[in-house]
Coordinates of C-alpha atoms in Angstrom, one line a residue:
X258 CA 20.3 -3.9 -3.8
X259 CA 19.6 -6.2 -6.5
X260 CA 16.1 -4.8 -6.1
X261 CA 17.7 -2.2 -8.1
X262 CA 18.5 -3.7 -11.4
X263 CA 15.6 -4.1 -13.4
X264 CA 17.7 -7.3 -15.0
X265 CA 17.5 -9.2 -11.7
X266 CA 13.5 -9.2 -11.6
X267 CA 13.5 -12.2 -13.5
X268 CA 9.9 -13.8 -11.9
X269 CA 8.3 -16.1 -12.8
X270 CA 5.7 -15.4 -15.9
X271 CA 3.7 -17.9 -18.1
X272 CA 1.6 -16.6 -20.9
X273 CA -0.1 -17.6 -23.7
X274 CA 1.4 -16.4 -26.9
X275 CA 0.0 -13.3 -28.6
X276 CA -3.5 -13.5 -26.2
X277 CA -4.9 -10.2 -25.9
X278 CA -5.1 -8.4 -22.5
X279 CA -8.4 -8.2 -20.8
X280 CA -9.0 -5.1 -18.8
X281 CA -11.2 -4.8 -15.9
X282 CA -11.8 -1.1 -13.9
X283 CA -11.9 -1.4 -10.1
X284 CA -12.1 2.1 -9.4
X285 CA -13.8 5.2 -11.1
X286 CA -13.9 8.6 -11.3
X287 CA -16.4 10.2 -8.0
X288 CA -17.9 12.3 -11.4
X289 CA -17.9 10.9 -14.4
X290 CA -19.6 12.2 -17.7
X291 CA -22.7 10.5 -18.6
X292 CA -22.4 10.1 -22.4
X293 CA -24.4 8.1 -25.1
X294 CA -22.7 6.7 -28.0
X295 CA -25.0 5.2 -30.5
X296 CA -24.1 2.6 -33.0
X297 CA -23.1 4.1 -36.0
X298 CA -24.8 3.4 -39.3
X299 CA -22.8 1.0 -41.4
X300 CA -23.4 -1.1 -44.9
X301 CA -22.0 -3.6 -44.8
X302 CA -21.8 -4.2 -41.1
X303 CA -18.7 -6.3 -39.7
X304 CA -20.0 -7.4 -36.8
X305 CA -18.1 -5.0 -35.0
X306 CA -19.9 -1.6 -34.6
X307 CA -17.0 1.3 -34.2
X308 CA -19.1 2.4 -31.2
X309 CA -18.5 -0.1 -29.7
X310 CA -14.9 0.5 -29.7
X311 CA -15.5 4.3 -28.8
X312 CA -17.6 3.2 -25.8
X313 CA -15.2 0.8 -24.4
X314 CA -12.3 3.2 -24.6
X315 CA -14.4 5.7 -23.2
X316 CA -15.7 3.7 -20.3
X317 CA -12.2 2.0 -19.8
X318 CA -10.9 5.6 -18.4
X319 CA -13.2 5.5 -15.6
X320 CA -14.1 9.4 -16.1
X321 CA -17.3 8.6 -18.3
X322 CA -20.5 6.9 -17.7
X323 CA -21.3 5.4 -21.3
X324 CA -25.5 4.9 -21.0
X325 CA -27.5 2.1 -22.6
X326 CA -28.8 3.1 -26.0
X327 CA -30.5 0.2 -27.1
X328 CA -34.0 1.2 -25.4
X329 CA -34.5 4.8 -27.5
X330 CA -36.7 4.4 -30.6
X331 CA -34.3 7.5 -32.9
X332 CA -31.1 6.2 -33.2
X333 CA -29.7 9.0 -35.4
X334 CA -26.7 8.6 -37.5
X335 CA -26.1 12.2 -37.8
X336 CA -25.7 15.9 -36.2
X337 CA -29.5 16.4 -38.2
X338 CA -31.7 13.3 -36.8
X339 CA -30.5 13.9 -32.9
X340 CA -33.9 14.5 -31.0
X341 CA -32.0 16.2 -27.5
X342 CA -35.4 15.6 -25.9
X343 CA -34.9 11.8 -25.7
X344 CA -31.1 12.0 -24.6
X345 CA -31.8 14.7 -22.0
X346 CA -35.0 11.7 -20.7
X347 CA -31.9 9.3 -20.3
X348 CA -29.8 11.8 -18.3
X349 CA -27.2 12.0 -21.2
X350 CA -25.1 15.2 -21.0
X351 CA -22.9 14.0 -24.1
X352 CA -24.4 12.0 -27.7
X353 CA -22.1 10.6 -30.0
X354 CA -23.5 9.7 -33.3
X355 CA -22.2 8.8 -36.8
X356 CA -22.0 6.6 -39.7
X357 CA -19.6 4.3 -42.2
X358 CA -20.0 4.7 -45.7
X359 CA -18.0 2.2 -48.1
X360 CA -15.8 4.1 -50.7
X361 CA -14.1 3.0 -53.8
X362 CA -10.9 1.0 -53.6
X363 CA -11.5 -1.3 -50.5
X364 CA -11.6 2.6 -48.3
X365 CA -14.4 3.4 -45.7
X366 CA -15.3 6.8 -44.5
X367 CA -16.6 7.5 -41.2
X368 CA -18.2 10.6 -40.2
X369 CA -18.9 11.2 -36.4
X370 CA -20.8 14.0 -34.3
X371 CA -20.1 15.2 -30.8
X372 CA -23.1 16.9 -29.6
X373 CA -23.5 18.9 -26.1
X374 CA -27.2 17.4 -24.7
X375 CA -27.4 19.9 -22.1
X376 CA -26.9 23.0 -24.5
X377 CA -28.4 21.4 -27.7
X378 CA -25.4 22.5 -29.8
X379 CA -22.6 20.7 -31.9
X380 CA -19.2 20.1 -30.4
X381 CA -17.6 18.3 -33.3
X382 CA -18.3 17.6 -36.3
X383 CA -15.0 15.2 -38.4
X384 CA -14.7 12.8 -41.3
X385 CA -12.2 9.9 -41.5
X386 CA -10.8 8.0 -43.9
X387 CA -9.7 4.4 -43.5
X388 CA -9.2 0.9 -44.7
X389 CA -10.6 -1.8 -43.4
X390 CA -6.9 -3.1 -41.5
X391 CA -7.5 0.8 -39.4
X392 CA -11.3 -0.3 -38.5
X393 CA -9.7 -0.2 -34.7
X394 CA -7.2 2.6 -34.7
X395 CA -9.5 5.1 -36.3
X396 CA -12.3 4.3 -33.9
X397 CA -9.5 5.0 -30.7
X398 CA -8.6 8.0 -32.9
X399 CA -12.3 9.4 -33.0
X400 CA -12.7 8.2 -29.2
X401 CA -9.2 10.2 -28.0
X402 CA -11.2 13.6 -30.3
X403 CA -13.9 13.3 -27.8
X404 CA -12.1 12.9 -24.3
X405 CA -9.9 15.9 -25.0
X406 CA -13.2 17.7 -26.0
X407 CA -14.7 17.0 -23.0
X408 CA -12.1 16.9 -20.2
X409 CA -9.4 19.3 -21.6
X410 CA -6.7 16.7 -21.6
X411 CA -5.2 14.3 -24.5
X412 CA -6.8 11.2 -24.8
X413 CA -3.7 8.0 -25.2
X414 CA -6.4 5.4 -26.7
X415 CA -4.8 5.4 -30.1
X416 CA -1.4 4.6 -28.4
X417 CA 0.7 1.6 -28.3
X418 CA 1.7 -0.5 -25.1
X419 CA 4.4 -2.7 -24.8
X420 CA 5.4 -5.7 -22.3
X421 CA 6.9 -9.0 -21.8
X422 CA 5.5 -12.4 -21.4
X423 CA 6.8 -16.2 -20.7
X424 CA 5.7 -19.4 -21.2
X425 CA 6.9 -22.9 -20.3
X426 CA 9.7 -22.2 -22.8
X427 CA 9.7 -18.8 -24.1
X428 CA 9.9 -15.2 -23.5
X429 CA 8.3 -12.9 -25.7
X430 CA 8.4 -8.9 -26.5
X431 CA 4.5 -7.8 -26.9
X432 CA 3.3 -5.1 -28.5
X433 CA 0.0 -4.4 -28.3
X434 CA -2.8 -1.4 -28.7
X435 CA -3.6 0.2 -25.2
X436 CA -7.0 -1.5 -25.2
X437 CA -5.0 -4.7 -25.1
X438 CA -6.2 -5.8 -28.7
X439 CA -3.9 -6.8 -31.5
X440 CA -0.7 -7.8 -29.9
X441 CA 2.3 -8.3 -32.0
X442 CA 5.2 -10.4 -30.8
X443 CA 8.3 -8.7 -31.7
X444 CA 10.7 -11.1 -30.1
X445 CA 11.0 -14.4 -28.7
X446 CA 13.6 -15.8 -26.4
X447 CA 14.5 -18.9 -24.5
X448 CA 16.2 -16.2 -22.1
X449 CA 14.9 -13.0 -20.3
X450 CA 14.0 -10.3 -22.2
X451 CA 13.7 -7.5 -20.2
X452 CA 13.5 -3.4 -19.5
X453 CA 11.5 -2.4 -23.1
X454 CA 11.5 1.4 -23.7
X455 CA 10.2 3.1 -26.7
X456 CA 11.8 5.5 -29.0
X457 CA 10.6 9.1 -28.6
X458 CA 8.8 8.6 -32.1
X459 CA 7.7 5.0 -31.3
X460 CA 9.4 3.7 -34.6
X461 CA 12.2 1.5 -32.5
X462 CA 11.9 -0.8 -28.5
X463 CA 15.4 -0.8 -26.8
X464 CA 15.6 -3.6 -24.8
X465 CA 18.0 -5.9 -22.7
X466 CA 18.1 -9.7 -24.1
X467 CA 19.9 -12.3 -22.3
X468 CA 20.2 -14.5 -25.1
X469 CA 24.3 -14.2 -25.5
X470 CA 23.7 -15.4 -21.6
X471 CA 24.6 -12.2 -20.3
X472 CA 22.8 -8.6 -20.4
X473 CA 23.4 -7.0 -23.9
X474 CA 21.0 -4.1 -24.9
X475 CA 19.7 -4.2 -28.4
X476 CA 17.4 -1.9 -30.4
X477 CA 14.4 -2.9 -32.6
X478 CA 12.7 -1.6 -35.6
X479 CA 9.1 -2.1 -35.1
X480 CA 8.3 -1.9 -38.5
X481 CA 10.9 -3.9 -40.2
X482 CA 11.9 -6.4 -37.2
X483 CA 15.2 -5.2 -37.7
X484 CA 17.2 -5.0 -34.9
X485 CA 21.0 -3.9 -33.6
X486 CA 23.1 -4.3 -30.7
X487 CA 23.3 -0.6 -29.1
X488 CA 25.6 -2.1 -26.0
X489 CA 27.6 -5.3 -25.2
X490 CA 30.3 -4.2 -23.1
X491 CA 32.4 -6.3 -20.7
X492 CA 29.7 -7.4 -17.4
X493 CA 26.3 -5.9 -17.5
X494 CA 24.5 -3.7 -19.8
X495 CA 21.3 -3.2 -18.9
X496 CA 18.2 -0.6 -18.2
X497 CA 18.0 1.9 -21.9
X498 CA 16.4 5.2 -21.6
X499 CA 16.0 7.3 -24.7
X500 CA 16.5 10.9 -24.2
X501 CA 13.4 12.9 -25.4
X502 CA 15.6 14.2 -29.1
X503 CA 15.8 10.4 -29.6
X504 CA 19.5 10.7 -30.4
X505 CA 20.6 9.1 -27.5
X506 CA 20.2 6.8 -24.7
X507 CA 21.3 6.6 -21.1
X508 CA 22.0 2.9 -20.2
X509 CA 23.9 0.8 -17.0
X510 CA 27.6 -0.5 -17.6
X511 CA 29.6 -2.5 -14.8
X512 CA 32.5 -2.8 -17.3
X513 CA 34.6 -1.1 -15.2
X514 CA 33.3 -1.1 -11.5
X515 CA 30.0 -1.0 -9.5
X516 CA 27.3 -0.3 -12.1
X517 CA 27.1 3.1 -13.2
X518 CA 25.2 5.4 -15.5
X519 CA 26.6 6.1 -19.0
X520 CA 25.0 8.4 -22.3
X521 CA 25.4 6.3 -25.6
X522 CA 24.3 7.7 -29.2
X523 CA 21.4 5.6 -31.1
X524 CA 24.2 4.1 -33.6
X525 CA 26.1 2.6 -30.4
X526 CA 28.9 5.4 -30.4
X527 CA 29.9 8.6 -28.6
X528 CA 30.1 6.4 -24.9
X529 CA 30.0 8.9 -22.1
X530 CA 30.0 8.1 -18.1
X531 CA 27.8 10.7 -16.5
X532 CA 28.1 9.1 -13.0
X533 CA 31.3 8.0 -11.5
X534 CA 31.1 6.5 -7.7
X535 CA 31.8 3.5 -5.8
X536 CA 27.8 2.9 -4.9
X537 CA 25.2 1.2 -7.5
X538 CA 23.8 4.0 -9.8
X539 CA 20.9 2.0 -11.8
X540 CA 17.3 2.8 -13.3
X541 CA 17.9 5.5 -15.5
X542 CA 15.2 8.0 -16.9
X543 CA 15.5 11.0 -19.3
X544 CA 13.8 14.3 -18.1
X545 CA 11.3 15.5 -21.1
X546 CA 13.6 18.9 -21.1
X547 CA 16.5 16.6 -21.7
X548 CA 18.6 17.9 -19.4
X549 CA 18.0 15.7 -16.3
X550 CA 18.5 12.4 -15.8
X551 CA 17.0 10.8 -12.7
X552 CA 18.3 7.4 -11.3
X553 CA 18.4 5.0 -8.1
X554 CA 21.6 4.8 -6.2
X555 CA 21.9 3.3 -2.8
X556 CA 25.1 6.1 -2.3
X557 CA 23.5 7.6 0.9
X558 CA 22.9 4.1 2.6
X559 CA 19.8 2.6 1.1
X560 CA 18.3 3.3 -2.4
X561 CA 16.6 6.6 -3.4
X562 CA 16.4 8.3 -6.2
X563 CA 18.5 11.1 -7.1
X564 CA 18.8 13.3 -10.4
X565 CA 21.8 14.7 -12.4
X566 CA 22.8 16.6 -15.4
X567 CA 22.3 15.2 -18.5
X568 CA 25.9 16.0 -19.3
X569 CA 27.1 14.9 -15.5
X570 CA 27.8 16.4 -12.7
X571 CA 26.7 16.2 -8.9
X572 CA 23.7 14.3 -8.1
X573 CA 21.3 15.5 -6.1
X574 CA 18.9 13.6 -3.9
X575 CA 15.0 14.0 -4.9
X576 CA 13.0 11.7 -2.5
X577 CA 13.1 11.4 1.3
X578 CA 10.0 10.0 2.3
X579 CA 10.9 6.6 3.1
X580 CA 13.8 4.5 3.5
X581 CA 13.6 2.7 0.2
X582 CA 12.8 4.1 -3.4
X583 CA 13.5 2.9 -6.8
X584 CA 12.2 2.7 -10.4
X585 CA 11.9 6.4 -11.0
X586 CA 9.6 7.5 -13.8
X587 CA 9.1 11.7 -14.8
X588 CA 5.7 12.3 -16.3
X589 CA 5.5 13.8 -19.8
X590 CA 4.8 16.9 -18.5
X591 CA 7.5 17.1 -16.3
X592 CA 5.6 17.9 -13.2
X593 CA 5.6 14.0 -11.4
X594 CA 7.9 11.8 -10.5
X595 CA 6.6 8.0 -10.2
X596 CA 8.5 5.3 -8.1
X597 CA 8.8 2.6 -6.6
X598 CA 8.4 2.6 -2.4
X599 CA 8.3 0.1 0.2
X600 CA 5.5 1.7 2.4
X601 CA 4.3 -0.4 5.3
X602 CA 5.8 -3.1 4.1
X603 CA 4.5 -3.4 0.3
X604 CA 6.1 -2.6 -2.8
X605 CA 3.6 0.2 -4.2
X606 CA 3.5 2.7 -6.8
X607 CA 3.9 6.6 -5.5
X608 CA 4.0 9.9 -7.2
X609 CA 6.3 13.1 -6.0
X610 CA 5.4 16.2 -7.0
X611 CA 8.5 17.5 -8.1
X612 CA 8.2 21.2 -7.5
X613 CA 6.6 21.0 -3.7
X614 CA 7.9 17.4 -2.7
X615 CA 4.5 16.1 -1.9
X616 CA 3.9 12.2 -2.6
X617 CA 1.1 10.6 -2.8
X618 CA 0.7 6.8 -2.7
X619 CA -1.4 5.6 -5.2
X620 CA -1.7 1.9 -5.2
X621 CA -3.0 -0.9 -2.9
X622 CA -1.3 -3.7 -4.0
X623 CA 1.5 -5.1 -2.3
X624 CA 4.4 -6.1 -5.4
X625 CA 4.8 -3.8 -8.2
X626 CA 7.0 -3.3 -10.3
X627 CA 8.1 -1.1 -13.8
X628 CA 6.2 2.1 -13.6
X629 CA 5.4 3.7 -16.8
X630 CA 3.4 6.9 -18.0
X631 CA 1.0 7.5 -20.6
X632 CA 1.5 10.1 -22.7
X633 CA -0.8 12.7 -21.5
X634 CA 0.9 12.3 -17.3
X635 CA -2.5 11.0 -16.0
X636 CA -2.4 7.4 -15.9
X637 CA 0.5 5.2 -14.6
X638 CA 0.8 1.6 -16.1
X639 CA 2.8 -0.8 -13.7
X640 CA 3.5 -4.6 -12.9
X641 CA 2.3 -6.1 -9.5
X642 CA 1.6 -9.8 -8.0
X643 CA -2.4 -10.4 -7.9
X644 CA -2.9 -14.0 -6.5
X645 CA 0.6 -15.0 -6.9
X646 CA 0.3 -14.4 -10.5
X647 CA 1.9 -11.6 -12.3
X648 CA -0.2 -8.9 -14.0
X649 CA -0.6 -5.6 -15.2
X650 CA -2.3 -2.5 -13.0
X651 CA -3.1 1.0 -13.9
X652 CA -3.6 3.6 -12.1
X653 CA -4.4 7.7 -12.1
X654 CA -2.1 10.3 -11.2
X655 CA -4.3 10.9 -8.4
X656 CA -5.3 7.4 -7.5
X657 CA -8.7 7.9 -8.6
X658 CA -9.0 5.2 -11.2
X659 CA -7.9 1.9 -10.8
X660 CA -7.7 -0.9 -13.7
X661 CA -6.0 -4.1 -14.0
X662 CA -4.8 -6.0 -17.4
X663 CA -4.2 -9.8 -17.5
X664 CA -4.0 -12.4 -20.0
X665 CA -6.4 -15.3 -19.2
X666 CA -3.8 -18.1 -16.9
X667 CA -1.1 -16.1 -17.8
X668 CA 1.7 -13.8 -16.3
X669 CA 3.0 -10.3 -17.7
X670 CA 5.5 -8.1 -16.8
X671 CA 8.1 -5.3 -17.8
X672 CA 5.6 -2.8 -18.8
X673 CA 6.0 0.7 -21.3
X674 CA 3.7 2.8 -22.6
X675 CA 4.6 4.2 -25.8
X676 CA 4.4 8.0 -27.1
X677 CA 1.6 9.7 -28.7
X678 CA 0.1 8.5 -31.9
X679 CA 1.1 11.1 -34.8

């Protein structure tokens, strides 16, 4: 059962401080979109063409095929110059085109065209602008415009990941954009830091330190650095959940017995036990209606997930398939439920539809850990072993698309994906 407290997966990780994550697909989409982003016009050019940025987030979801654009003579910069002739020769059933233009008071202005090759018509047509410090957001924010144009579904590249690190010495709390680029280090630790989870407006990280030697959850504001203690109760705290309102949080307490699940407003106040038996209840996790909590419990024999109100009440089991299940995680939308399984002896990610049962295994490695939604439900970001070193993996709601993130010689672990970017 100590499987059960995220606190107790204290692995070993090495990292270097504040390195960016590399990302590498090993999996795609059977169809993906064959699109062609061409380099937008910029003066002066900083070495770092926004399409670029576009191209990689788009590529990076496995559902598009980005095409070379370097060997077609027009390389328009707007809606007007586009020639569909020469895009429909290179098979392209999408063009993205734009251009920078430098504005007064250190401000750029990008303006960027979505064009349907196969129907020769506009899609989009948007202006942005920027400084120079949101050269990257703005380009996730143009390339998150065109993936909900073309699949239906919200893109989550302008979104924020978080996760944990270690060197010989240290731990540290990363935040960093979902591409991997510009990490932040929030906090560092000679002890574990542990269980991150983001605020509903992504503002504040609740997280467990073990710095008083002991689990004590604080919360942190990401913009100031300021943090507070939410929970330091006699034995464990451990395991923060926001609820979806933001107002509270569900946490862990073995204050007074086994470890059981307790509501606790944002200030630290308003303490409220919502289970109350003589098993481990553990791994908390707010439904997005707010009225459900999900955790793991080992009170039928061996751990499985089970789901109460948020208010409490009687819990009711919610998976069956298998003898072991922990880490739940509900999608955004409400309609999954991620976990963690041991299936054929491996520690793998799996989704349960929650309204028909139905559970799909989704990944092929062998020790993950910390499953975590994007915003829009359709990729799962989790922790797993590669190699005997410890690494980040994504995944698809429906095991499609496969990625993995890493530092270079380094270990992560404990990762969140943070809300959508307002």
């Amino acid at each position: 059962m100590f499987r059960l407290f995220s606190f107790f997966f204290l692995l070993c990780l090495s990292v270097g401080a504040r390195a960016e994550l590399t990302i590498d697909i090993v999996g795609g989409a059977a169809q993906q979109i064959p699109i062609a982003v061409v380099p937008f016009a910029q003066s002066p050019n900083p070495g770092d063409n926004m399409a670029a940025i576009i191209g990689a987030d788009l590529r990076r979801s496995g559902l598009f095929r980005v095409l070379e654009t370097r060997g077609v003579a027009n390389q328009p910069s707007d809606a007007a110059g586009v020639r569909y002739a020469e895009w429909s020769a290179l098979q392209a059933q999408a063009l993205t085109v734009g251009n920078i233009q430098t504005l007064p008071g250190n401000r750029l202005k990008v303006s960027f065209y979505l064009m349907d090759v196969l129907k020769q018509n506009q899609l989009v047509a948007m202006e942005f602008e920027f400084t120079p410090a949101q050269y990257r957001i703005t380009a996730h924010r143009i390339a998150d415009i065109i993936y909900e144009k073309l699949t239906g579904e919200k893109g989550v590249f302008a979104t924020k990941i978080s996760y944990v690190t270690r060197t010989a010495s240290n731990y540290t709390l990363q935040v960093a954009d979902a591409d991997g680029f510009n990490p932040q280090t929030m906090l560092t630790s000679k002890e574990p830091i542990i269980s991150p989870a983001w605020s509903p407006d992504g503002s504040k990280l609740a997280y467990v330190s073990f710095e008083k030697k002991k689990p004590v959850i604080y919360v942190q504001s990401l913009s100031s650095g300021q943090r507070y203690v939410l929970a330091n109760f006699k034995g464990n705290n451990s395991a923060p959940s926001w609820s979806p309102d933001g107002k509270r949080l569900a946490i862990v307490l073995s204050h007074s017995a086994n470890s059981q699940i307790y509501t606790i407003n944002a200030d630290g106040t308003g303490l409220q036990p919502i289970t109350r038996s003589s098993t481990i209840d553990t791994e908390p996790v707010w439904a997005p209606d707010g009225q459900t909590i999900y955790f793991t419990s080992d009170r039928g024999g061996s751990p499985q997930i089970y789901r109460v109100p948020a208010q409490g009440g009687n819990p009711q089991r919610v998976t069956f398939s298998g003898g072991y299940n922990v880490s739940p995680r509900v999608s955004p939308d409400g309609k999954l439920l991620a976990y963690i399984g041991l299936i054929e002896g491996r520690f793998r990610v799996a989704v349960q539809e929650l309204t028909s049962g139905q559970v799909r295994v989704l990944s092929d490695t062998a020790k993950d850990e910390s499953p975590s939604f994007a915003p829009n439900s359709r990729i799962i970001l989790y922790a797993t072993s590669v190699g005997g070193r410890g690494t980040l993996a994504a995944v698809s709601a429906d095991g499609s698309v496969k990625q993995r993130l890493s530092e270079s010689g380094s270990n992560v672990r404990e990762p969140a994906w943070g809300p959508a970017s307002k």
